[in-house]
Short mmCIF file of C-alpha atoms in Angstrom, two decimals:
data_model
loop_
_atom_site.label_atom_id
_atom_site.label_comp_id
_atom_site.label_asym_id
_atom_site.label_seq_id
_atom_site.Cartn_x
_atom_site.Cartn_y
_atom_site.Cartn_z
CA UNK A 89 77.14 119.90 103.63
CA UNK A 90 80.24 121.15 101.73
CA UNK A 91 81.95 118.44 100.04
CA UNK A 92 85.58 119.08 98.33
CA UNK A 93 86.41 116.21 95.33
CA UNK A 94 89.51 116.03 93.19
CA UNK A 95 91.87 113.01 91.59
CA UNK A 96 95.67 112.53 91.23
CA UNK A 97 96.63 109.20 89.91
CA UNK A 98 98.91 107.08 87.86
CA UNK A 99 100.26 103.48 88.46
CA UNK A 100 103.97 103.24 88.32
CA UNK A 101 105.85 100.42 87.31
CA UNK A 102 108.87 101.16 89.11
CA UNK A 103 111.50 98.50 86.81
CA UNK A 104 109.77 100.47 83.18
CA UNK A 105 112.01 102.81 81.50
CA UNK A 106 110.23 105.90 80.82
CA UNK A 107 109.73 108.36 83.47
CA UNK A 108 106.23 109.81 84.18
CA UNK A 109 106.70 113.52 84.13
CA UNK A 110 104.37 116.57 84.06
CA UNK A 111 103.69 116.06 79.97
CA UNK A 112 102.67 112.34 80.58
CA UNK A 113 99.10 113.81 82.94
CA UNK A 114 98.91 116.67 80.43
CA UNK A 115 98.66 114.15 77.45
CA UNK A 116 96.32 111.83 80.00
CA UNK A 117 93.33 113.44 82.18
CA UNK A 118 94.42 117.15 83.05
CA UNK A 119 91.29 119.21 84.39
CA UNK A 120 92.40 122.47 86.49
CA UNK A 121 89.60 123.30 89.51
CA UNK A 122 86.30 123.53 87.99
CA UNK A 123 87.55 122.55 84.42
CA UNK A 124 86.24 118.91 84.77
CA UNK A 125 83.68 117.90 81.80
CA UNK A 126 80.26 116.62 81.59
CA UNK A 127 81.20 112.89 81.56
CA UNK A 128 83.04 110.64 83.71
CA UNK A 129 86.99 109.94 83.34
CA UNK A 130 88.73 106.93 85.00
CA UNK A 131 90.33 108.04 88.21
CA UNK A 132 86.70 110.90 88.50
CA UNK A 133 84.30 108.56 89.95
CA UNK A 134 83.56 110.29 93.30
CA UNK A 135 83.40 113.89 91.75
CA UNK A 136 81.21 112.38 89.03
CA UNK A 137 79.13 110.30 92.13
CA UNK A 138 79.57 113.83 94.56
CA UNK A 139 78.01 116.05 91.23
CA UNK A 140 75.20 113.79 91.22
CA UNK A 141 74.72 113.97 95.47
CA UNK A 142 75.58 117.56 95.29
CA UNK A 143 72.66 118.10 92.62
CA UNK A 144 69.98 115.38 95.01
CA UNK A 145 70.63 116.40 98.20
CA UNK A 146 71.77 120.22 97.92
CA UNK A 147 75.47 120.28 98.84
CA UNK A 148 78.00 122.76 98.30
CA UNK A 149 80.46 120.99 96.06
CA UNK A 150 83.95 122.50 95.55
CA UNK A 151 85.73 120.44 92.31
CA UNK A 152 89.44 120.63 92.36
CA UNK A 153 92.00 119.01 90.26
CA UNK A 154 91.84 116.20 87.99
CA UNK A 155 95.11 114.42 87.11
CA UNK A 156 95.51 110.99 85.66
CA UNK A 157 98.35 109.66 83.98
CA UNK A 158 98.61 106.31 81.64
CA UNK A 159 101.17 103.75 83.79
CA UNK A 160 104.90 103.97 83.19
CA UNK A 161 108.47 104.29 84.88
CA UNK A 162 109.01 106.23 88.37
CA UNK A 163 107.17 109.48 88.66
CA UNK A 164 109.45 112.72 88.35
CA UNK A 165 109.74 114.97 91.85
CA UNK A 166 108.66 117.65 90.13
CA UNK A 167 105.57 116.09 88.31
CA UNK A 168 104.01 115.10 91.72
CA UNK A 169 105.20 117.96 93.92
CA UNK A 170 103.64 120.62 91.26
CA UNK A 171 100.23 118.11 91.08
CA UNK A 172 100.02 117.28 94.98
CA UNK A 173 100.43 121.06 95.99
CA UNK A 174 97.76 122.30 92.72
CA UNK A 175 95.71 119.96 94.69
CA UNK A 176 96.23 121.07 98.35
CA UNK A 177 96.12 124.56 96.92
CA UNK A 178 92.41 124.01 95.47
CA UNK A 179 91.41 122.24 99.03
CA UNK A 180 92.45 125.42 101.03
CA UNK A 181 90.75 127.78 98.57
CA UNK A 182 87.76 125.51 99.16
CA UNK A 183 87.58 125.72 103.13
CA UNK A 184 85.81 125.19 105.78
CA UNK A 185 84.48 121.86 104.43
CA UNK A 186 82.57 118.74 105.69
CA UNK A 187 84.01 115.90 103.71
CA UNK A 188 86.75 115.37 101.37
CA UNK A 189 86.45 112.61 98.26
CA UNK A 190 88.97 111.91 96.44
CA UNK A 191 89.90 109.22 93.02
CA UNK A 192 93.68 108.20 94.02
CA UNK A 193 95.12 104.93 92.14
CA UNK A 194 97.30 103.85 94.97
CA UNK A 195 100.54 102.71 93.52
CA UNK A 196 101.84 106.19 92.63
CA UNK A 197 105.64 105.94 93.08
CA UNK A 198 107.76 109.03 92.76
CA UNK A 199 111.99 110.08 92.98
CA UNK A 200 111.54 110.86 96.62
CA UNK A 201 108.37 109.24 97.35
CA UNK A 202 107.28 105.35 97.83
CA UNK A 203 103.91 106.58 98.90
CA UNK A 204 102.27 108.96 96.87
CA UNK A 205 98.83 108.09 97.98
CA UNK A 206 100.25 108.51 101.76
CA UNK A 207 101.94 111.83 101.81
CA UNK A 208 98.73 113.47 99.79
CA UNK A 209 96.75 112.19 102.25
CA UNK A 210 98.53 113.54 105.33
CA UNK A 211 99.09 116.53 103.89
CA UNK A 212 95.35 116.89 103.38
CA UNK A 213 94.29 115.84 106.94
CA UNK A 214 97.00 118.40 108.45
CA UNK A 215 94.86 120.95 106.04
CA UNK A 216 91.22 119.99 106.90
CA UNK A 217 91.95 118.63 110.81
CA UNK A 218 90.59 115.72 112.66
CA UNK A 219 87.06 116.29 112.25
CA UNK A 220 86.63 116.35 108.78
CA UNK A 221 85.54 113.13 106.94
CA UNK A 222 88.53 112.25 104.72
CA UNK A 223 87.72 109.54 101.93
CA UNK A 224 89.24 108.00 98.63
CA UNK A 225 88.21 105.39 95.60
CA UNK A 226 91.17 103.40 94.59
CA UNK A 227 92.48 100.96 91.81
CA UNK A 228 92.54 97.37 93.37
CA UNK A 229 96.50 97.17 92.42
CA UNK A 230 97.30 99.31 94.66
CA UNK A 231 100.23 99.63 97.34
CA UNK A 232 98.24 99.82 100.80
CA UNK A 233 99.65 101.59 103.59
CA UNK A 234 99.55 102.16 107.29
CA UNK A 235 99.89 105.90 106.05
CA UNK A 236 96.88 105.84 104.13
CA UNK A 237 94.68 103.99 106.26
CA UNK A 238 95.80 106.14 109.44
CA UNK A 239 95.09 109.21 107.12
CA UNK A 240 91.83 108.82 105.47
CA UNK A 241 88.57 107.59 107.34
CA UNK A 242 87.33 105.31 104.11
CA UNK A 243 89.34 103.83 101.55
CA UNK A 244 87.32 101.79 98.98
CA UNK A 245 88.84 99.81 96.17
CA UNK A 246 87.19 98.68 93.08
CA UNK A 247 85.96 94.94 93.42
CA UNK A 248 86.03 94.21 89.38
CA UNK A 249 89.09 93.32 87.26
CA UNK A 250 88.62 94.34 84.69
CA UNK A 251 87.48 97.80 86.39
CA UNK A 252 83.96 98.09 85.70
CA UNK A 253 82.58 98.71 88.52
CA UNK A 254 84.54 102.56 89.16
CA UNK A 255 81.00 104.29 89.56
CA UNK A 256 79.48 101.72 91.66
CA UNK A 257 82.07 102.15 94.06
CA UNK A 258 82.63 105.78 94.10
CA UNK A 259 79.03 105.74 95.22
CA UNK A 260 79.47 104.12 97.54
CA UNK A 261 82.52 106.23 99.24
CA UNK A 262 80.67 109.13 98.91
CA UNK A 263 77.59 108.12 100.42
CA UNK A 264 79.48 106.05 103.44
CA UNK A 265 81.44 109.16 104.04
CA UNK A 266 78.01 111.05 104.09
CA UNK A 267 77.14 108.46 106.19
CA UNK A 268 79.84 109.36 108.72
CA UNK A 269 79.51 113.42 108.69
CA UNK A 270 75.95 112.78 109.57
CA UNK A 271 77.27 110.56 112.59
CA UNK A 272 75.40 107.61 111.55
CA UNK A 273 78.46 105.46 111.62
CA UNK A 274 82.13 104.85 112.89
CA UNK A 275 84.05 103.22 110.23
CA UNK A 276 86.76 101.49 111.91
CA UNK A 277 89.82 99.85 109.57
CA UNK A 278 90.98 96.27 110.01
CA UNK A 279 94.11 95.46 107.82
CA UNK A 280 96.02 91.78 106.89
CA UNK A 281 98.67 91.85 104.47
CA UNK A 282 98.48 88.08 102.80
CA UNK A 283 102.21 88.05 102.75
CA UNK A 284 101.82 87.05 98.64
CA UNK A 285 101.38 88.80 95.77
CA UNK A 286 98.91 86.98 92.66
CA UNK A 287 96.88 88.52 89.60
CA UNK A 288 92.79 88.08 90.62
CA UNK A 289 91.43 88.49 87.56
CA UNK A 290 87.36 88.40 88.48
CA UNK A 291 86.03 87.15 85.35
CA UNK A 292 86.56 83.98 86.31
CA UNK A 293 86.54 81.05 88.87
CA UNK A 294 88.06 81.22 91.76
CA UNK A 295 87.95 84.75 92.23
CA UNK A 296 84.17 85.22 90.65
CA UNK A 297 83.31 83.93 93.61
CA UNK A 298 85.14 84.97 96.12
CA UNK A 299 84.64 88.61 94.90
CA UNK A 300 80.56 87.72 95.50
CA UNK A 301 81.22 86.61 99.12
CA UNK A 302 82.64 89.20 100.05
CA UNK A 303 80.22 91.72 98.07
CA UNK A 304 77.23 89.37 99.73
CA UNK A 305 78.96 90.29 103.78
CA UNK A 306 78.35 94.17 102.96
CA UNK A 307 76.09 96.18 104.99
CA UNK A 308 75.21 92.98 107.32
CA UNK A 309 76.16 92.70 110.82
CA UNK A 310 77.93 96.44 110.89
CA UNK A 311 79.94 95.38 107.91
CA UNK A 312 80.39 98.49 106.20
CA UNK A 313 82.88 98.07 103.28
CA UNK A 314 85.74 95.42 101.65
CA UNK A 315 88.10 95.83 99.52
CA UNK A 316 90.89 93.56 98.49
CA UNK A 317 94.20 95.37 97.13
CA UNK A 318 95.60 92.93 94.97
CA UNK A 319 98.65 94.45 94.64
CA UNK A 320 101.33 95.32 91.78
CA UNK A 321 103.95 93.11 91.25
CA UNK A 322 106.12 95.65 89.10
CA UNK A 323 106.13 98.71 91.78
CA UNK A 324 109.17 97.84 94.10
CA UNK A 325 108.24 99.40 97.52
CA UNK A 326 107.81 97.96 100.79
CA UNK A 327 103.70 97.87 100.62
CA UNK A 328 103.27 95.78 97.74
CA UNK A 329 101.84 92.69 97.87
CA UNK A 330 98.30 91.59 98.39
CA UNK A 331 96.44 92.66 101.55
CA UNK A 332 93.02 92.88 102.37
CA UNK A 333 90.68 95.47 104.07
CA UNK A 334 87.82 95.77 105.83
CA UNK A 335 85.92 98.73 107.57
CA UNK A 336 83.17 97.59 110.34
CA UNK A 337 80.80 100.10 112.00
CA UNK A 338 82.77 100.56 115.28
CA UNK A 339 83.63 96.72 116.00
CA UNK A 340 87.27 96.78 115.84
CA UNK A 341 87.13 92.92 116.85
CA UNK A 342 84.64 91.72 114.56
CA UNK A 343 86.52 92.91 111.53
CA UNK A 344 90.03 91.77 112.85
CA UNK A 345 88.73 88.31 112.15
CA UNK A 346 86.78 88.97 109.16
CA UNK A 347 89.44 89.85 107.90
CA UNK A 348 91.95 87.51 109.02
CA UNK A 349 89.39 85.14 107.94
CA UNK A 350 88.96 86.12 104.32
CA UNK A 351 93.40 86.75 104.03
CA UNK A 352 93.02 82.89 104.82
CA UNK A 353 90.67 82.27 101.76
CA UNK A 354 92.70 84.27 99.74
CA UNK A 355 95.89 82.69 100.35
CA UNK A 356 94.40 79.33 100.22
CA UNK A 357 93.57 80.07 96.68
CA UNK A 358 96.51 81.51 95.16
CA UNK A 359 97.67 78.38 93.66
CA UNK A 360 94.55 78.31 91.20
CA UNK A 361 93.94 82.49 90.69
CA UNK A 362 97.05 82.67 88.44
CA UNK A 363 96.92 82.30 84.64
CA UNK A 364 98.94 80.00 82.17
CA UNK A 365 101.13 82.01 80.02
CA UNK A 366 102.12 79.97 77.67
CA UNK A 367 105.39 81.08 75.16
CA UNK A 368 104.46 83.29 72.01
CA UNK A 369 104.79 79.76 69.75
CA UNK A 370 103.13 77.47 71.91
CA UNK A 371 100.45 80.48 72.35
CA UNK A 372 100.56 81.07 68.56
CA UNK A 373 99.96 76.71 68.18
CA UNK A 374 96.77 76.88 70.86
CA UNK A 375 95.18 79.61 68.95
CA UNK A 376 95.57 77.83 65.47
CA UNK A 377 94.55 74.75 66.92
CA UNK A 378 91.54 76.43 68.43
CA UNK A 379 87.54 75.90 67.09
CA UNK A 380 86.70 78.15 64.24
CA UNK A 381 86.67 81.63 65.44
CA UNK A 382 88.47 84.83 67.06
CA UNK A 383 90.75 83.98 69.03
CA UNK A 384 92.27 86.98 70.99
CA UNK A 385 96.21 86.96 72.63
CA UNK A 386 96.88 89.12 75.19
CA UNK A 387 100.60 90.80 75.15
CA UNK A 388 99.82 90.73 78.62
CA UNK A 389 103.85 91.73 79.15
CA UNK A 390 103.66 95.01 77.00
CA UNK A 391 100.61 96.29 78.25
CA UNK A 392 100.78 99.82 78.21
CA UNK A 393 98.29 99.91 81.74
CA UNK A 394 101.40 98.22 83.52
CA UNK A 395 103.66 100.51 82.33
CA UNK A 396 104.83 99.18 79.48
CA UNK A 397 105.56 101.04 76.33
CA UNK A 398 103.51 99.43 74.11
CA UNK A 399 105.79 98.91 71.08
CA UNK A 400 107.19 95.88 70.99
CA UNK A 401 107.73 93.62 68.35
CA UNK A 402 108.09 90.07 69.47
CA UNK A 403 104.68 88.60 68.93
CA UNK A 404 103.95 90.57 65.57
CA UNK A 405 107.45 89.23 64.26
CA UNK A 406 106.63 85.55 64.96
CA UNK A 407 103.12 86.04 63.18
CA UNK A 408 104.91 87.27 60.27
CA UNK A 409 107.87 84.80 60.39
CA UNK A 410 105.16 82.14 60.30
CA UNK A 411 103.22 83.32 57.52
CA UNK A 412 100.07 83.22 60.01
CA UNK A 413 96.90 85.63 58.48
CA UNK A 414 94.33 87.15 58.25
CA UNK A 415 95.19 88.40 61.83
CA UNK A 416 95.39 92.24 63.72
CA UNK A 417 97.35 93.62 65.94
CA UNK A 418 97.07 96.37 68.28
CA UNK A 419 97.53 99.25 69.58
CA UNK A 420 101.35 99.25 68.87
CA UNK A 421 102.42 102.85 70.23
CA UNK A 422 104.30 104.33 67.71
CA UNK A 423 104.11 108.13 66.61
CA UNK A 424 106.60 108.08 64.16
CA UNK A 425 105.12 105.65 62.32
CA UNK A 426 101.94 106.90 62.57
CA UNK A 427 103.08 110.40 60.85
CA UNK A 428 104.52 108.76 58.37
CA UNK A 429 101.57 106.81 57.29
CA UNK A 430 99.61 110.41 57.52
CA UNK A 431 102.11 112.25 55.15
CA UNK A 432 102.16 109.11 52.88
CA UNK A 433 98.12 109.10 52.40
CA UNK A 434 95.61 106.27 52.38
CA UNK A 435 96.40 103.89 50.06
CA UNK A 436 99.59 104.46 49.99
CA UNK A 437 102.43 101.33 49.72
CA UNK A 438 105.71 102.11 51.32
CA UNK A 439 108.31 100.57 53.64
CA UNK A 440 107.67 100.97 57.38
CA UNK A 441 109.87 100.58 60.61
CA UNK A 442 107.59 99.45 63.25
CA UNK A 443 107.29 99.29 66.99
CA UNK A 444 111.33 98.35 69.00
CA UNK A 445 112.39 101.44 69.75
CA UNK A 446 112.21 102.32 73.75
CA UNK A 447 114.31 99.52 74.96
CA UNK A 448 115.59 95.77 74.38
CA UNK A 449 112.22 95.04 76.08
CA UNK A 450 110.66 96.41 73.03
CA UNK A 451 112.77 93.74 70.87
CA UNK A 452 114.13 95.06 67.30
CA UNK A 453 112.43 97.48 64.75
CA UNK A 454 110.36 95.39 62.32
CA UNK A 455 111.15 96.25 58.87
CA UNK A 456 107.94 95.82 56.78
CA UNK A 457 106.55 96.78 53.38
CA UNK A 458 102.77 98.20 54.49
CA UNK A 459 99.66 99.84 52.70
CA UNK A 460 98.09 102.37 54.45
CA UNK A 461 94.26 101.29 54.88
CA UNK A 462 92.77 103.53 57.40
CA UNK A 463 93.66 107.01 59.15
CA UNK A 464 91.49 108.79 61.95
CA UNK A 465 92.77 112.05 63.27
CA UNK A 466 92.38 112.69 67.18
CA UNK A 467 90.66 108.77 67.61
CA UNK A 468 88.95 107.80 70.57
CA UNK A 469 88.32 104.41 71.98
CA UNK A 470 86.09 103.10 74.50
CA UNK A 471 87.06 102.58 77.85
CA UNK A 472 85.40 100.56 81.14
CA UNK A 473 82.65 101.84 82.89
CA UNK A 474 81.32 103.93 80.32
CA UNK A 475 84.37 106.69 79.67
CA UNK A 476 86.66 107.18 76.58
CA UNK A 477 90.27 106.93 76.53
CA UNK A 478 92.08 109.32 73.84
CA UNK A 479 94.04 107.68 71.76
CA UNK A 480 95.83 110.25 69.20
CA UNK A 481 96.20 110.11 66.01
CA UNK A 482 95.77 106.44 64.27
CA UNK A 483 96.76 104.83 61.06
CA UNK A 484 95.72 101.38 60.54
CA UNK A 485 98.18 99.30 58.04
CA UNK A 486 98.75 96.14 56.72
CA UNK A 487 101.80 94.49 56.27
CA UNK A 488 102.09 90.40 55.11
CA UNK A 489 98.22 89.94 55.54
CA UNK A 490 98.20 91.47 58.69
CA UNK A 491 96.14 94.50 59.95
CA UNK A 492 98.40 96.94 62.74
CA UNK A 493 96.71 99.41 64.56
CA UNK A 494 99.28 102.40 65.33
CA UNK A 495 98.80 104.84 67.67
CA UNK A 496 100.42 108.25 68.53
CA UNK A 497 99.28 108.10 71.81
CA UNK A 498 99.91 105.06 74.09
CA UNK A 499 97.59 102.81 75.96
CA UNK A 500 96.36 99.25 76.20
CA UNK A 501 93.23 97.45 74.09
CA UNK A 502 89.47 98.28 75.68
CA UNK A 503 87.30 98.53 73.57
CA UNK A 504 86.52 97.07 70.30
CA UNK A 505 86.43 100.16 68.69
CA UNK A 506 90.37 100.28 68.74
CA UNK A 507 90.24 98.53 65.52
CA UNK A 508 86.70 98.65 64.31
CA UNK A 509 87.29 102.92 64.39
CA UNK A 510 89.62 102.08 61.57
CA UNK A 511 87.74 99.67 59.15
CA UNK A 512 89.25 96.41 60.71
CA UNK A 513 86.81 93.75 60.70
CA UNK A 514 87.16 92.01 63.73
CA UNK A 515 85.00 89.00 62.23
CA UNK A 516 87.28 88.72 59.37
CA UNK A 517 90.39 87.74 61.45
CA UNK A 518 91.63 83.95 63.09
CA UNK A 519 93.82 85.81 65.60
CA UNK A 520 93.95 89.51 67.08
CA UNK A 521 96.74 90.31 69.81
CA UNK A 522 96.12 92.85 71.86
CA UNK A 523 97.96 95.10 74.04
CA UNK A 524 96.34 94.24 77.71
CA UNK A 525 96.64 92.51 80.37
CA UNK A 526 93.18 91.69 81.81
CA UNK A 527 91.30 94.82 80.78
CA UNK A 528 90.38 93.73 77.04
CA UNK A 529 88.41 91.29 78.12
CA UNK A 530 85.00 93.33 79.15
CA UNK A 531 84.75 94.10 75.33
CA UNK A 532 86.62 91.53 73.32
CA UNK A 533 85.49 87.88 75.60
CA UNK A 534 82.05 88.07 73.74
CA UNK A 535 83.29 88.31 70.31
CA UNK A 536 86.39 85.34 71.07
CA UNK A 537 86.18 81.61 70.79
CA UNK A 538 89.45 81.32 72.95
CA UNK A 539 91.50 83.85 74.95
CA UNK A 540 95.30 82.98 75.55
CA UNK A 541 97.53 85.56 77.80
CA UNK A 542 101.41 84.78 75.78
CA UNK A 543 103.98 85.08 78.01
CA UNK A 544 106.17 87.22 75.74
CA UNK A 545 108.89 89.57 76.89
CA UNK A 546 107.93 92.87 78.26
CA UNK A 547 107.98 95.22 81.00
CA UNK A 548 105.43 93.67 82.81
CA UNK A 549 106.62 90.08 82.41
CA UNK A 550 105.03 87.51 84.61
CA UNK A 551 108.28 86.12 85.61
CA UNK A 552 108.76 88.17 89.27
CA UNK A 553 111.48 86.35 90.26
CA UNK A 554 113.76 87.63 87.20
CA UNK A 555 112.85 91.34 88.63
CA UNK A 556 115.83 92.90 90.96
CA UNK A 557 113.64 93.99 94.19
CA UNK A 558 115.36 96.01 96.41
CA UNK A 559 112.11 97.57 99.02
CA UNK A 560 109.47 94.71 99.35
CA UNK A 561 108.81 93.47 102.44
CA UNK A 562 109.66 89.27 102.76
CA UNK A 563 108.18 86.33 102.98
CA UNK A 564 106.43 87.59 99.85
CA UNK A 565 104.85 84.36 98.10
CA UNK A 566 105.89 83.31 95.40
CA UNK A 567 109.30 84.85 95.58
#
């Protein structure tokens, strides 16, 4: 069997304000054909799963491009056009093939372009032609659409929030679209869009359990695969919302109401999947008024894996205003700061301007007198599912008892390691706020006595009905 695999990915958050151009994959994942390394990177999982298939059962693999980009605004033209056609360019050198796997996200947005995902996709069936197996691994917030589905014969989303579950499922893509070259089954799609769009964050109740259901209904009565897009809120095209999908082997019917039937589950849970944000005081008053103990805040609203910048200010201001410590805080995405704190030295004392400067969703500069604890050139942290994520160089500081974790290159908390690289005893703190959503919590839940999501400003604010849609598709609960 010859088997072509490659990834193009980001998740754009279409109301941010920096663009994602060709610099922001470069300083991501960037592997040209055949340049891919021994390990696993996010959006990689069926190469990584084809390598190991390839190696088992003797295929011909053909590895083209790997690009991944961390979230932000609307991708340029000329980032995805130059990506998409390295990509259709490797697939054509790779010909005559059997099957085609690829890692999309499937909320790519770009000037031109509502559906990334789509137009790849059609431009790679009008390459390999109707008889080739066409299959992809997406993120769960993803923008699902009649494009993609017509285009590719498997789409398979991860089931885990946070994402832990990548190599699980790109197994499982590659070896269903195996599966289907070797005419042992005829997926067949059945799509409902749930007309809503709500956060289902899997590590907990309601949607633990649902997520088992519908993990306990595959590969039983010619139930092949289901996946539930959950949507993102912040990408305004007219896909988004939450929709779910489910492929059957050749009965059409059967999954029409399977599907149907778990929409209807879905929607009659969305009252209860959503989490309390409280405000950053009343956040700030739960965590002090917690059990002795960690307690971890999530900036959910300036997470960096939204699109977010990462550098704002308001929830580090109110600790300090408040005189609350020992406490950390991190990453804040700053690279001027960070080369500061480099030229200055470990050890050094010296006044800082922190964080606030993309945009008024970043709030004000905060003007601090800081030491200079830690600094770790080229820093990696841990990331789901056993990769890394790069994070730059890093300078670890404190400023009125409180430890800051800058970075120089931006993304949201994973793992631990963010601050623990950098001498900052977790243990030692009452409160560390990190820059994530839902993500964080594979790593930091263990180590926390409480976890509170503030509902601080940002550019991924939970408030939806302050954002200025212009594509989505109505009745879209709960707008």
């Amino acid at each position: 069997m010859r088997v072509f695999t490659a990834s193009l990915a980001t998740e754009t958050n279409t109301f941010a304000p920096m663009p994602t151009g060709l610099a922001s994959f470069h300083d991501g994942d960037y592997y040209p054909a055949g340049r891919h390394p021994d390990r696993m990177s996010f959006f990689a999982g069926p190469l990584w799963a084809a390598r190991q298939r390839a190696r088992e059962r003797g295929w011909q693999l053909a590895e083209g491009l790997v690009a991944a980009a961390q979230p932000s605004g609307t991708t340029t033209r000329l980032a995805f056009e130059t990506l998409r056609d390295e990509l259709l360019a490797d697939l054509s050198a790779a010909l005559p093939v059997d099957m085609v796997v690829l890692g999309l996200h499937g909320a790519m947005v770009a000037d031109g372009y509502d559906d990334c995902e789509g137009d790849l996709l059609a431009r790679v069936r009008a390459i390999v032609g109707a008889d080739v197996v066409v299959g992809a691994e997406l993120d769960p917030h993803n923008h699902l659409t009649a494009a993609m589905v017509a285009k590719a014969d498997l789409l398979i989303s991860f089931k885990e929030y946070p994402h832990t579950d990548i190599l699980e499922r790109a197994f499982e893509l590659v070896d269903l679209c195996a599966a289907q070259v070797e005419r042992r089954i005829r997926p067949q799609a059945s799509v409902v869009d749930c007309e809503m769009i709500v956060p289902i964050h899997t590590t907990r109740e309601p949607a633990r359990g649902f997520v088992q259901r519908i993990r306990a209904l595959e590969g039983h009565d010619g139930v092949l695969s289901v996946s539930i897009t959950h949507g993102f809120a912040w990408g305004d095209v007219p896909d988004m919302g939450t929709q779910v999908l489910v492929y059957t082997d050749g009965r059409r019917e059967q999954g029409d109401k399977l599907a149907r039937r778990l929409a209807d589950e879905l929607i009659a849970l969305r009252e209860t999947l959503a989490t309390p944000q409280p405000g950053i005081d009343a956040a700030l008053d739960e965590a002090l008024a917690a059990p002795p103990g960690l307690v971890v805040i999530a900036d959910s609203a300036d997470n960096p894996g939204g699109g977010a910048a990462g550098d704002s200010t308001f929830i580090l201001r109110r600790l300090i205003e408040r005189g609350i410590a020992p406490a950390a805080v991190g990453p804040l995405w700053d690279p001027g700061a960070v080369r500061i704190a480099f030229d200055a030295g470990v050890g050094a004392r010296l006044p800082m301007r922190l964080g606030g400067k993309v945009g008024p969703l970043s709030g004000d500069p905060l003007d601090a007198l800081c030491t200079v604890q830690a600094l770790v050139p080229a820093m990696v942290m841990s990331g789901l599912a056993g990769t890394s994520v790069a994070l730059g160089d890093c300078a670890l500081v404190l400023a009125h008892g409180i430890q800051i974790v800058l970075v120089s290159r931006r993304t949201q908390a994973l793992g631990t390691d963010l601050f623990t690289g950098l001498g900052c005893r977790l243990a030692e703190q009452r409160i560390v706020v990190v820059k994530s959503s839902q993500h964080f919590r594979a790593a930091f839940a263990p180590l926390a006595t409480r976890i509170i999501v503030a509902g601080a400003p940002g550019s991924v604010s939970p408030d939806l009905g302050a954002l200025e849609y212009r594509k989505i598709r109505r009745p879209k609960w709960p707008l």
